[in-house]
PDB file of C-alpha atoms in Angstrom:
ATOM      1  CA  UNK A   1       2.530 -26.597   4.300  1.00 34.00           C
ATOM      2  CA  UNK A   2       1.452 -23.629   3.219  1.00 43.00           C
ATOM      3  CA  UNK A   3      -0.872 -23.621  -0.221  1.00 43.00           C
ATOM      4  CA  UNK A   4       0.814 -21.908  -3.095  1.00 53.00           C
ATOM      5  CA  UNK A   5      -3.180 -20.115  -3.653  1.00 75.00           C
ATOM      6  CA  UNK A   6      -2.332 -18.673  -0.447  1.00 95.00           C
ATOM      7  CA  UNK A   7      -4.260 -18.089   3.231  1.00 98.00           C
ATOM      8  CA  UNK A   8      -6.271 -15.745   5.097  1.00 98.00           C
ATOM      9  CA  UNK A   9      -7.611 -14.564   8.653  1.00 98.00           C
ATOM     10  CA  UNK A  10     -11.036 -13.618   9.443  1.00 98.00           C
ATOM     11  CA  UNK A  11     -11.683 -10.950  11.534  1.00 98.00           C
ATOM     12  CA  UNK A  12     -15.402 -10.441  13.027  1.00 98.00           C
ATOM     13  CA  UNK A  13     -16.977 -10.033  16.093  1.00 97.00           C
ATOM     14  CA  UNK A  14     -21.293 -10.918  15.357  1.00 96.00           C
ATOM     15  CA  UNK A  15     -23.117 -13.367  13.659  1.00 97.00           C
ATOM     16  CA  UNK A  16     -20.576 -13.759  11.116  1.00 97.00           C
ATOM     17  CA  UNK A  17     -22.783 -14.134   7.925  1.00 98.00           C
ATOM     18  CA  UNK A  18     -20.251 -12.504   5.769  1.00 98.00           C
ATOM     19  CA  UNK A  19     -17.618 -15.234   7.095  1.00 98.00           C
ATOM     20  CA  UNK A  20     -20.528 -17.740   6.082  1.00 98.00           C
ATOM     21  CA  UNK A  21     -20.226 -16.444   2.630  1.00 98.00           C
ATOM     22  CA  UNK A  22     -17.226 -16.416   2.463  1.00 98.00           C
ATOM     23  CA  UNK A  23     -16.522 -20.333   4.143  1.00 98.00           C
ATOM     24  CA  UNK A  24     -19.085 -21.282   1.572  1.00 98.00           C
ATOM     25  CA  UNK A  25     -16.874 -19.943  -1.765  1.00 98.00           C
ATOM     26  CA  UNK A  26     -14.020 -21.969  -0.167  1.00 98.00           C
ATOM     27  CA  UNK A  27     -15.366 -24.721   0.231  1.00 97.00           C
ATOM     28  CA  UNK A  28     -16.726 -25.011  -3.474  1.00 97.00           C
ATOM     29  CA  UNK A  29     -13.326 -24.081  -4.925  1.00 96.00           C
ATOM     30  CA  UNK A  30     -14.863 -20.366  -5.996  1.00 97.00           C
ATOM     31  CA  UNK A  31     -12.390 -18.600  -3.762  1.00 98.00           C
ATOM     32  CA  UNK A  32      -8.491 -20.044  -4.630  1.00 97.00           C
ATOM     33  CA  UNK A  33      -7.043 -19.836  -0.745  1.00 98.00           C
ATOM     34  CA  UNK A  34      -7.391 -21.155   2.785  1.00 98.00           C
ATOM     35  CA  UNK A  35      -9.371 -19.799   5.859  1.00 98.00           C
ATOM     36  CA  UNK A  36      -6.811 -20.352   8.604  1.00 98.00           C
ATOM     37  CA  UNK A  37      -8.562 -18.861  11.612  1.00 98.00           C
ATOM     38  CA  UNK A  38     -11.227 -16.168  12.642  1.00 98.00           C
ATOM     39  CA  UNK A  39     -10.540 -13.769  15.447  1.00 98.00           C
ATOM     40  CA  UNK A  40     -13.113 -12.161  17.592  1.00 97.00           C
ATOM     41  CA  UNK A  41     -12.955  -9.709  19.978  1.00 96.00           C
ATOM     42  CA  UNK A  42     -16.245 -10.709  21.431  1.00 96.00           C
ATOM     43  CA  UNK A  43     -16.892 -14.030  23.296  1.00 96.00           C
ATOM     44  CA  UNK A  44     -20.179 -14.161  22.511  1.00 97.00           C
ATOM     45  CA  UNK A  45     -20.269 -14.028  18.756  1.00 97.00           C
ATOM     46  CA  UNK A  46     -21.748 -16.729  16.426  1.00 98.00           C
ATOM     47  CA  UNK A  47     -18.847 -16.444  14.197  1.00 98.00           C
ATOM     48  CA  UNK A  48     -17.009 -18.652  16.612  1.00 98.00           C
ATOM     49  CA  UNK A  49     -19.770 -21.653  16.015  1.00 98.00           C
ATOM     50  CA  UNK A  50     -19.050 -20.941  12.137  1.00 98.00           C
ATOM     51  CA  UNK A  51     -15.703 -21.492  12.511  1.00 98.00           C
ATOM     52  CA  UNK A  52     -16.032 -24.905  15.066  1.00 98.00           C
ATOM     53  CA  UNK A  53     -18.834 -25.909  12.588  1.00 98.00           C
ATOM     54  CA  UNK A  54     -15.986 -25.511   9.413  1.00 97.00           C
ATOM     55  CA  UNK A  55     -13.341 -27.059  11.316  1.00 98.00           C
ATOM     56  CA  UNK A  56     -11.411 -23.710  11.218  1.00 98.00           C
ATOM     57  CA  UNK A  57      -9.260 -22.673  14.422  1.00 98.00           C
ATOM     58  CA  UNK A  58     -10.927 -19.937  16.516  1.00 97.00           C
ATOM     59  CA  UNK A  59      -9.603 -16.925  18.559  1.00 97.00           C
ATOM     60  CA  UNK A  60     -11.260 -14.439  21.493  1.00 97.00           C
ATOM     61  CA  UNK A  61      -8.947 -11.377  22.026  1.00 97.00           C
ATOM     62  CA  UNK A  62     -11.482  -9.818  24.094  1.00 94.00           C
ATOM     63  CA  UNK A  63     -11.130  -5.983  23.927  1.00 89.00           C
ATOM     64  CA  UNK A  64     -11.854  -6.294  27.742  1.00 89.00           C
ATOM     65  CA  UNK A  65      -9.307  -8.145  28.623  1.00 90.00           C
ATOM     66  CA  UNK A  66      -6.980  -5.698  28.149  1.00 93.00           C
ATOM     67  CA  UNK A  67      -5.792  -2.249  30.033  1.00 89.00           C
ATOM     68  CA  UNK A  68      -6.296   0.102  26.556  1.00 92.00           C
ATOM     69  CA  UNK A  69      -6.472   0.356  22.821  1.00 91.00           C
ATOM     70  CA  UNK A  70      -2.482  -0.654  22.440  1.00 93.00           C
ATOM     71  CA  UNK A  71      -2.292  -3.785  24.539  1.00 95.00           C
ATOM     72  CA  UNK A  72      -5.480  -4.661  22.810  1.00 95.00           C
ATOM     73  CA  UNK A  73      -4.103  -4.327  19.343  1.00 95.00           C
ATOM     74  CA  UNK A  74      -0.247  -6.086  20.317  1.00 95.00           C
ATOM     75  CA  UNK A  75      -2.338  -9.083  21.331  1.00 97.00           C
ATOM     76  CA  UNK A  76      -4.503  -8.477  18.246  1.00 97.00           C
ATOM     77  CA  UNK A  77      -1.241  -8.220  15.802  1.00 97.00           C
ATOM     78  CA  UNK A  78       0.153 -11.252  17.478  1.00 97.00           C
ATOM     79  CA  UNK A  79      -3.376 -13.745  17.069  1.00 97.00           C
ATOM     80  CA  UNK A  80      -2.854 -12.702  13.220  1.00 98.00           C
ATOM     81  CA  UNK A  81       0.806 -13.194  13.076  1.00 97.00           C
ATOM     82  CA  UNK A  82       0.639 -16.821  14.089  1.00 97.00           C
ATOM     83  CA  UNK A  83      -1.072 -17.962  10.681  1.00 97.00           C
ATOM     84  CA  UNK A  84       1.236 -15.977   8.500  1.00 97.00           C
ATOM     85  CA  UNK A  85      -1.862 -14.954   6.135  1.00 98.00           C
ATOM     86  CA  UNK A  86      -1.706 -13.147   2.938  1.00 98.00           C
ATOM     87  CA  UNK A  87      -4.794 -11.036   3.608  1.00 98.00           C
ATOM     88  CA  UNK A  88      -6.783  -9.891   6.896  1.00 98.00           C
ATOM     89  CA  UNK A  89     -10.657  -9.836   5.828  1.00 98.00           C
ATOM     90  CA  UNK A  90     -12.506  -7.953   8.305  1.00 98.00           C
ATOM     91  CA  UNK A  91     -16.303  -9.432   8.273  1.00 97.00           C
ATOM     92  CA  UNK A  92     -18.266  -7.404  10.541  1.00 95.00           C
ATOM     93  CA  UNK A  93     -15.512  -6.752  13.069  1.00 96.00           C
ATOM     94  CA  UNK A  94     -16.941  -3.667  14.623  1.00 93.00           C
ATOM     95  CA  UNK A  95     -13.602  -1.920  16.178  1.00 92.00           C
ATOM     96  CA  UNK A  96     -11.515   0.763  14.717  1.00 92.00           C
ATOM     97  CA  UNK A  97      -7.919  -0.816  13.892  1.00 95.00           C
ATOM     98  CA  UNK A  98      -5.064   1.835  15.188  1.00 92.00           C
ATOM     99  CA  UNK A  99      -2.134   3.344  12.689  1.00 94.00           C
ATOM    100  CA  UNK A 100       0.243  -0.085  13.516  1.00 94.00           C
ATOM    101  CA  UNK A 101      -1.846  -2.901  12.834  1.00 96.00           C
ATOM    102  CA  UNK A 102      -3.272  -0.880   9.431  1.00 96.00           C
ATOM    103  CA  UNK A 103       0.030   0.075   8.299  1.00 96.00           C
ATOM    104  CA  UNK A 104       1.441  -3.673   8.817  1.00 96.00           C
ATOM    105  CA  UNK A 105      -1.059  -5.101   6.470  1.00 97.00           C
ATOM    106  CA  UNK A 106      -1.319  -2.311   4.180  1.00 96.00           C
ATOM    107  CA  UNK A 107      -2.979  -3.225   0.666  1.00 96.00           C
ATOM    108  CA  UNK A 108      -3.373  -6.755   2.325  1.00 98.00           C
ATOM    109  CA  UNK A 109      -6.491  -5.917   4.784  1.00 98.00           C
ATOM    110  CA  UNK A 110     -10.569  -5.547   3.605  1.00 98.00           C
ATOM    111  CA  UNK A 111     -13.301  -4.708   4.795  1.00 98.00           C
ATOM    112  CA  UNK A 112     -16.583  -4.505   3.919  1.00 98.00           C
ATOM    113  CA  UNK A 113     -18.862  -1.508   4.231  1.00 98.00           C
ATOM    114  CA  UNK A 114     -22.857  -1.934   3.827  1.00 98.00           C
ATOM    115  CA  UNK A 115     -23.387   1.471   1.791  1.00 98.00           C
ATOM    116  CA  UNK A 116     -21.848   2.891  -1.160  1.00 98.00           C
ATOM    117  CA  UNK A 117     -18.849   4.529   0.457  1.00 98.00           C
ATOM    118  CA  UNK A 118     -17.781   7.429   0.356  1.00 97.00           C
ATOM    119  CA  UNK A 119     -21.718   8.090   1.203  1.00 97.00           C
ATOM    120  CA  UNK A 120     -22.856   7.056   4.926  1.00 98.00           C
ATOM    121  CA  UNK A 121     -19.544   5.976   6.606  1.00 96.00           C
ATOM    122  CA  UNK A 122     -20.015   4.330  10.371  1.00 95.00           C
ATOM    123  CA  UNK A 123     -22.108   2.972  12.104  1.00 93.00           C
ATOM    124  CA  UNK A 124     -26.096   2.540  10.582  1.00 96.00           C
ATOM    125  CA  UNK A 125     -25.243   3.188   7.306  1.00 98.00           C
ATOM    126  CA  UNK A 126     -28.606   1.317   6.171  1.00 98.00           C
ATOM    127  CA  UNK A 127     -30.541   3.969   8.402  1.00 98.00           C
ATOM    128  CA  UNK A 128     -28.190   7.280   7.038  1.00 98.00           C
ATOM    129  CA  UNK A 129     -29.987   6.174   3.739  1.00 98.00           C
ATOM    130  CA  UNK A 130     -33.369   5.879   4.468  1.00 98.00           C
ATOM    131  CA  UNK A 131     -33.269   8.583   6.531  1.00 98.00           C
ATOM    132  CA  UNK A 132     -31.384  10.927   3.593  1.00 97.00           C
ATOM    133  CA  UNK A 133     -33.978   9.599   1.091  1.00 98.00           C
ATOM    134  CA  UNK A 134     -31.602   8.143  -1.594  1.00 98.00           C
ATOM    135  CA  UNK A 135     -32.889   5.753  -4.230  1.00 98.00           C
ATOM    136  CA  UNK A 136     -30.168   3.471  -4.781  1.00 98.00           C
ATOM    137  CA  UNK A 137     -28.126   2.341  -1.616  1.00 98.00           C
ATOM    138  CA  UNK A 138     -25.328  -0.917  -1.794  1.00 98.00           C
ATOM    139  CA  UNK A 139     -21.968  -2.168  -0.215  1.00 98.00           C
ATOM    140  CA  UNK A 140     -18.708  -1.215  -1.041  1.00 98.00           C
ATOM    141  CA  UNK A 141     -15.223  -3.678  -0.291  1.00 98.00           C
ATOM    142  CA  UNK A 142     -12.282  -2.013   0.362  1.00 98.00           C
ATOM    143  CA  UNK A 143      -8.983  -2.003   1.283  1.00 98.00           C
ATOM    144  CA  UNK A 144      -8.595  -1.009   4.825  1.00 97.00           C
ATOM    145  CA  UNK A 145      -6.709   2.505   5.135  1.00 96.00           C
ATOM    146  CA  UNK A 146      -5.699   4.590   8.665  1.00 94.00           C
ATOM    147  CA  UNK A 147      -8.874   6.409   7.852  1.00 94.00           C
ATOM    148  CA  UNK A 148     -12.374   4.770   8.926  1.00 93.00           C
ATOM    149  CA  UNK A 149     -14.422   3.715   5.790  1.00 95.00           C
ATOM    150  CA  UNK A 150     -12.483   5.830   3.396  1.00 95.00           C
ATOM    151  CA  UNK A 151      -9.642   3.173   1.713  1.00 96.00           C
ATOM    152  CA  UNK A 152      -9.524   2.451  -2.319  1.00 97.00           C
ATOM    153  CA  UNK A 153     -12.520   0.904  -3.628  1.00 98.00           C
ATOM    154  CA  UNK A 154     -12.591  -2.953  -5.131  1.00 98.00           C
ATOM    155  CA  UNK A 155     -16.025  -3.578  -5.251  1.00 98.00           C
ATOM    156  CA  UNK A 156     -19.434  -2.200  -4.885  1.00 98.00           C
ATOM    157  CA  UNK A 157     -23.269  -3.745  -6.106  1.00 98.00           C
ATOM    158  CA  UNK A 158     -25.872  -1.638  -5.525  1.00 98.00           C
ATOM    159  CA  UNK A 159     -29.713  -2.190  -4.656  1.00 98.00           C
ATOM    160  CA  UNK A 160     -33.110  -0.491  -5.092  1.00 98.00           C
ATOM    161  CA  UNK A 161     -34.120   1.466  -2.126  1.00 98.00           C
ATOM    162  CA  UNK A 162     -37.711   1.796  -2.164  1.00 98.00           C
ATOM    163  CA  UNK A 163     -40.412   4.069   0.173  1.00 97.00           C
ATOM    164  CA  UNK A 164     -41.763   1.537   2.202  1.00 97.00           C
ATOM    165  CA  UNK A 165     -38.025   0.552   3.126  1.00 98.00           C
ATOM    166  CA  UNK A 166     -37.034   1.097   7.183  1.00 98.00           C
ATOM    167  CA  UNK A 167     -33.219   0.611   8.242  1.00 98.00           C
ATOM    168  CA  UNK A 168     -33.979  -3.090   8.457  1.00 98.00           C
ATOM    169  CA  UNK A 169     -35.209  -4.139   5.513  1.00 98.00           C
ATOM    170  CA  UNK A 170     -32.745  -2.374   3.517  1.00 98.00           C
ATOM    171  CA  UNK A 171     -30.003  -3.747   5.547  1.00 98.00           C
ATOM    172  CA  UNK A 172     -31.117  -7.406   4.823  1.00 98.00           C
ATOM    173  CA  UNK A 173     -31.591  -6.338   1.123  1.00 98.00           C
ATOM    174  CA  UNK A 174     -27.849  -5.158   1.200  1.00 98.00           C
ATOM    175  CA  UNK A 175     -26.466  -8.108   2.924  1.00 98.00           C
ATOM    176  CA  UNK A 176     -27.691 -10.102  -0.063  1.00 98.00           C
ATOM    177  CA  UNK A 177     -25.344  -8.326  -2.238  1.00 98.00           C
ATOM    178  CA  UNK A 178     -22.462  -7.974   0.764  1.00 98.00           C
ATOM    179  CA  UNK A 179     -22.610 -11.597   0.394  1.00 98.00           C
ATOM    180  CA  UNK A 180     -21.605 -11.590  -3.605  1.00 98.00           C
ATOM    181  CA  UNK A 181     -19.275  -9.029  -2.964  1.00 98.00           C
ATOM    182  CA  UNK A 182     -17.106 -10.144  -0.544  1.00 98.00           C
ATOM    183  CA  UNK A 183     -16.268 -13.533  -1.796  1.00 98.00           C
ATOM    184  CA  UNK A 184     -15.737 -11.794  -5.446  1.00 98.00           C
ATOM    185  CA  UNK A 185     -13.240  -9.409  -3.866  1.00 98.00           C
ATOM    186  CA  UNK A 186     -11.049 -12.106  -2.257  1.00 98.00           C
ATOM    187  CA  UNK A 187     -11.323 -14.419  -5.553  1.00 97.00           C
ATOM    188  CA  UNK A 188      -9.614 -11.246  -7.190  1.00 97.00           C
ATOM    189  CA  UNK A 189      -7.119 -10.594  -4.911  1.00 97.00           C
ATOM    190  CA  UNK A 190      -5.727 -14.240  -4.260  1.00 97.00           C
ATOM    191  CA  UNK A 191      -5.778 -14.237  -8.249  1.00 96.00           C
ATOM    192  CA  UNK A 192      -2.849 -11.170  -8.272  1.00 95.00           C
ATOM    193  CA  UNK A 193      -5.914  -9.078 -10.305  1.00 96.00           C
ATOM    194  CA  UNK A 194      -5.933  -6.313  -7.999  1.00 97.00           C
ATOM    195  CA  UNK A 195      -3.863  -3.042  -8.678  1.00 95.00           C
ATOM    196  CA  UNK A 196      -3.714  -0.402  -6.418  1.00 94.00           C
ATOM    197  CA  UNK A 197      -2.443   3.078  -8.127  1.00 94.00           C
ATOM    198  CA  UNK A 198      -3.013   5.915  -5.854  1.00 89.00           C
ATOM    199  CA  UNK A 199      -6.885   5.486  -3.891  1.00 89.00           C
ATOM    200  CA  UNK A 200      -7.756   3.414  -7.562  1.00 95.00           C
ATOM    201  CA  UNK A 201      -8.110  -0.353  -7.157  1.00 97.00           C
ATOM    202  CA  UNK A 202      -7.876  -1.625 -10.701  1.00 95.00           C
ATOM    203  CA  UNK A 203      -9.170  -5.325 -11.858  1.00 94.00           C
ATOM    204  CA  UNK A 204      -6.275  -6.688 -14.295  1.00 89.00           C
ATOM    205  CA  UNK A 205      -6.505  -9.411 -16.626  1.00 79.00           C
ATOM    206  CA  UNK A 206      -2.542 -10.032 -15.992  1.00 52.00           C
ATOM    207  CA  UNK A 207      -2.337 -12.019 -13.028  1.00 48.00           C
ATOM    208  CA  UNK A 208      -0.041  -9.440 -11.765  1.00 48.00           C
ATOM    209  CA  UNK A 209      -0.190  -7.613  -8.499  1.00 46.00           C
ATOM    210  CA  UNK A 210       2.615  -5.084  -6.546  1.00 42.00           C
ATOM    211  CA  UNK A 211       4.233  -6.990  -4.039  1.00 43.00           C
ATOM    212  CA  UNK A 212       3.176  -4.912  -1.096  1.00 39.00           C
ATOM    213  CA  UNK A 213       5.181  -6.629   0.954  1.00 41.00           C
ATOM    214  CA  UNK A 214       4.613  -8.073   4.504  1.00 44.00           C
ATOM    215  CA  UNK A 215       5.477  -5.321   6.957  1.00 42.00           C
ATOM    216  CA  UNK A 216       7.604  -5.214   9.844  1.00 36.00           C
TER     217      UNK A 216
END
């Protein structure tokens, strides 16, 4: 039966330290819902031993499996579709989602972003940082929009960045907080404090949320 504090899918195709974090604030009661599966799209990632380790179903919808982008996501759609989740959380999964699968779990999909977005979208944001010489650098979790890094804010926590820092070492300092973040972010959401009015995510006290519905 499905928990009234409702369920989610993982999404993520590396190590999968964010989907650590994230099994962790389950498992102490911190985040109110269920992990029903993780997803990968590569074979080889270590986010598969999180999830045997947790006793959480696994998934490989190998992006190579499959003739192009479409077949890949109607596969993709249908992994997710089988756990009926409330929210997609996307924790280091390192492919661009097309218009359908975006649009199907509008203001019900995040990601999480190791800068503070809208600065140094893609890929090595740590490095875009170091490289532009800013002095404060961070993560950002966000709702997941048809364009890449760019959907309403929830969250962000910033950290120092200091002269001495290389892409590395700031990306391990940012992690720290990536790991705060996300967890926080899904706590909100699964407690109906999220409001999303225009590209604004606001944090309500209510315990109401828009129904946003759960596509088509």
């Amino acid at each position: 039966m499905k928990p009234e504090s409702g369920t989610f899918v993982v999404l993520a195709s590396g190590r999968g330290s964010n989907f650590q974090a994230i099994l962790d604030r389950v498992s102490d009661g911190y985040i109110p819902a269920v992990c029903r599966a993780m997803i990968t799209d590569n074979p080889d990632a270590y986010a598969i031993e999180r999830a045997r380790a947790a006793g959480i179903p696994s998934e490989v919808v190998s992006f190579r499996s499959f003739l192009d982008k479409q077949t890949y996501e109607t596969a993709l759609i249908a992994a997710i579709q089988k756990y009926d989740p409330d929210l997609v959380v996307l924790a280091g999964y390192m492919r661009i989602l097309g218009s359908e699968i975006v649009r199907k779990y509008s203001g019900r999909m995040m990601n999480i972003h190791p800068s503070l977005l809208p600065s140094f979208p893609g890929l090595h944001a740590q490095g875009q940082a170091v490289r532009y010489g800013v002095k404060v650098a961070g993560c950002t979790v966000h709702f997941v929009t048809e364009d890449m890094d760019a959907g309403p804010v929830i969250i962000q926590r910033v950290v120092p960045v200091f002269d001495t820092d290389d892409e590395e070492i700031l990306a391990d300092r940012i992690l720290l907080e990536e790991h705060l973040a996300f967890p926080e972010a899904i706590r909100l959401f699964f407690e109906k404090k999220l409001c999303i009015e225009g590209r604004t995510v606001k944090v309500t006290n209510q315990g109401e949320m828009p129904d946003f519905g759960r596509g088509t």
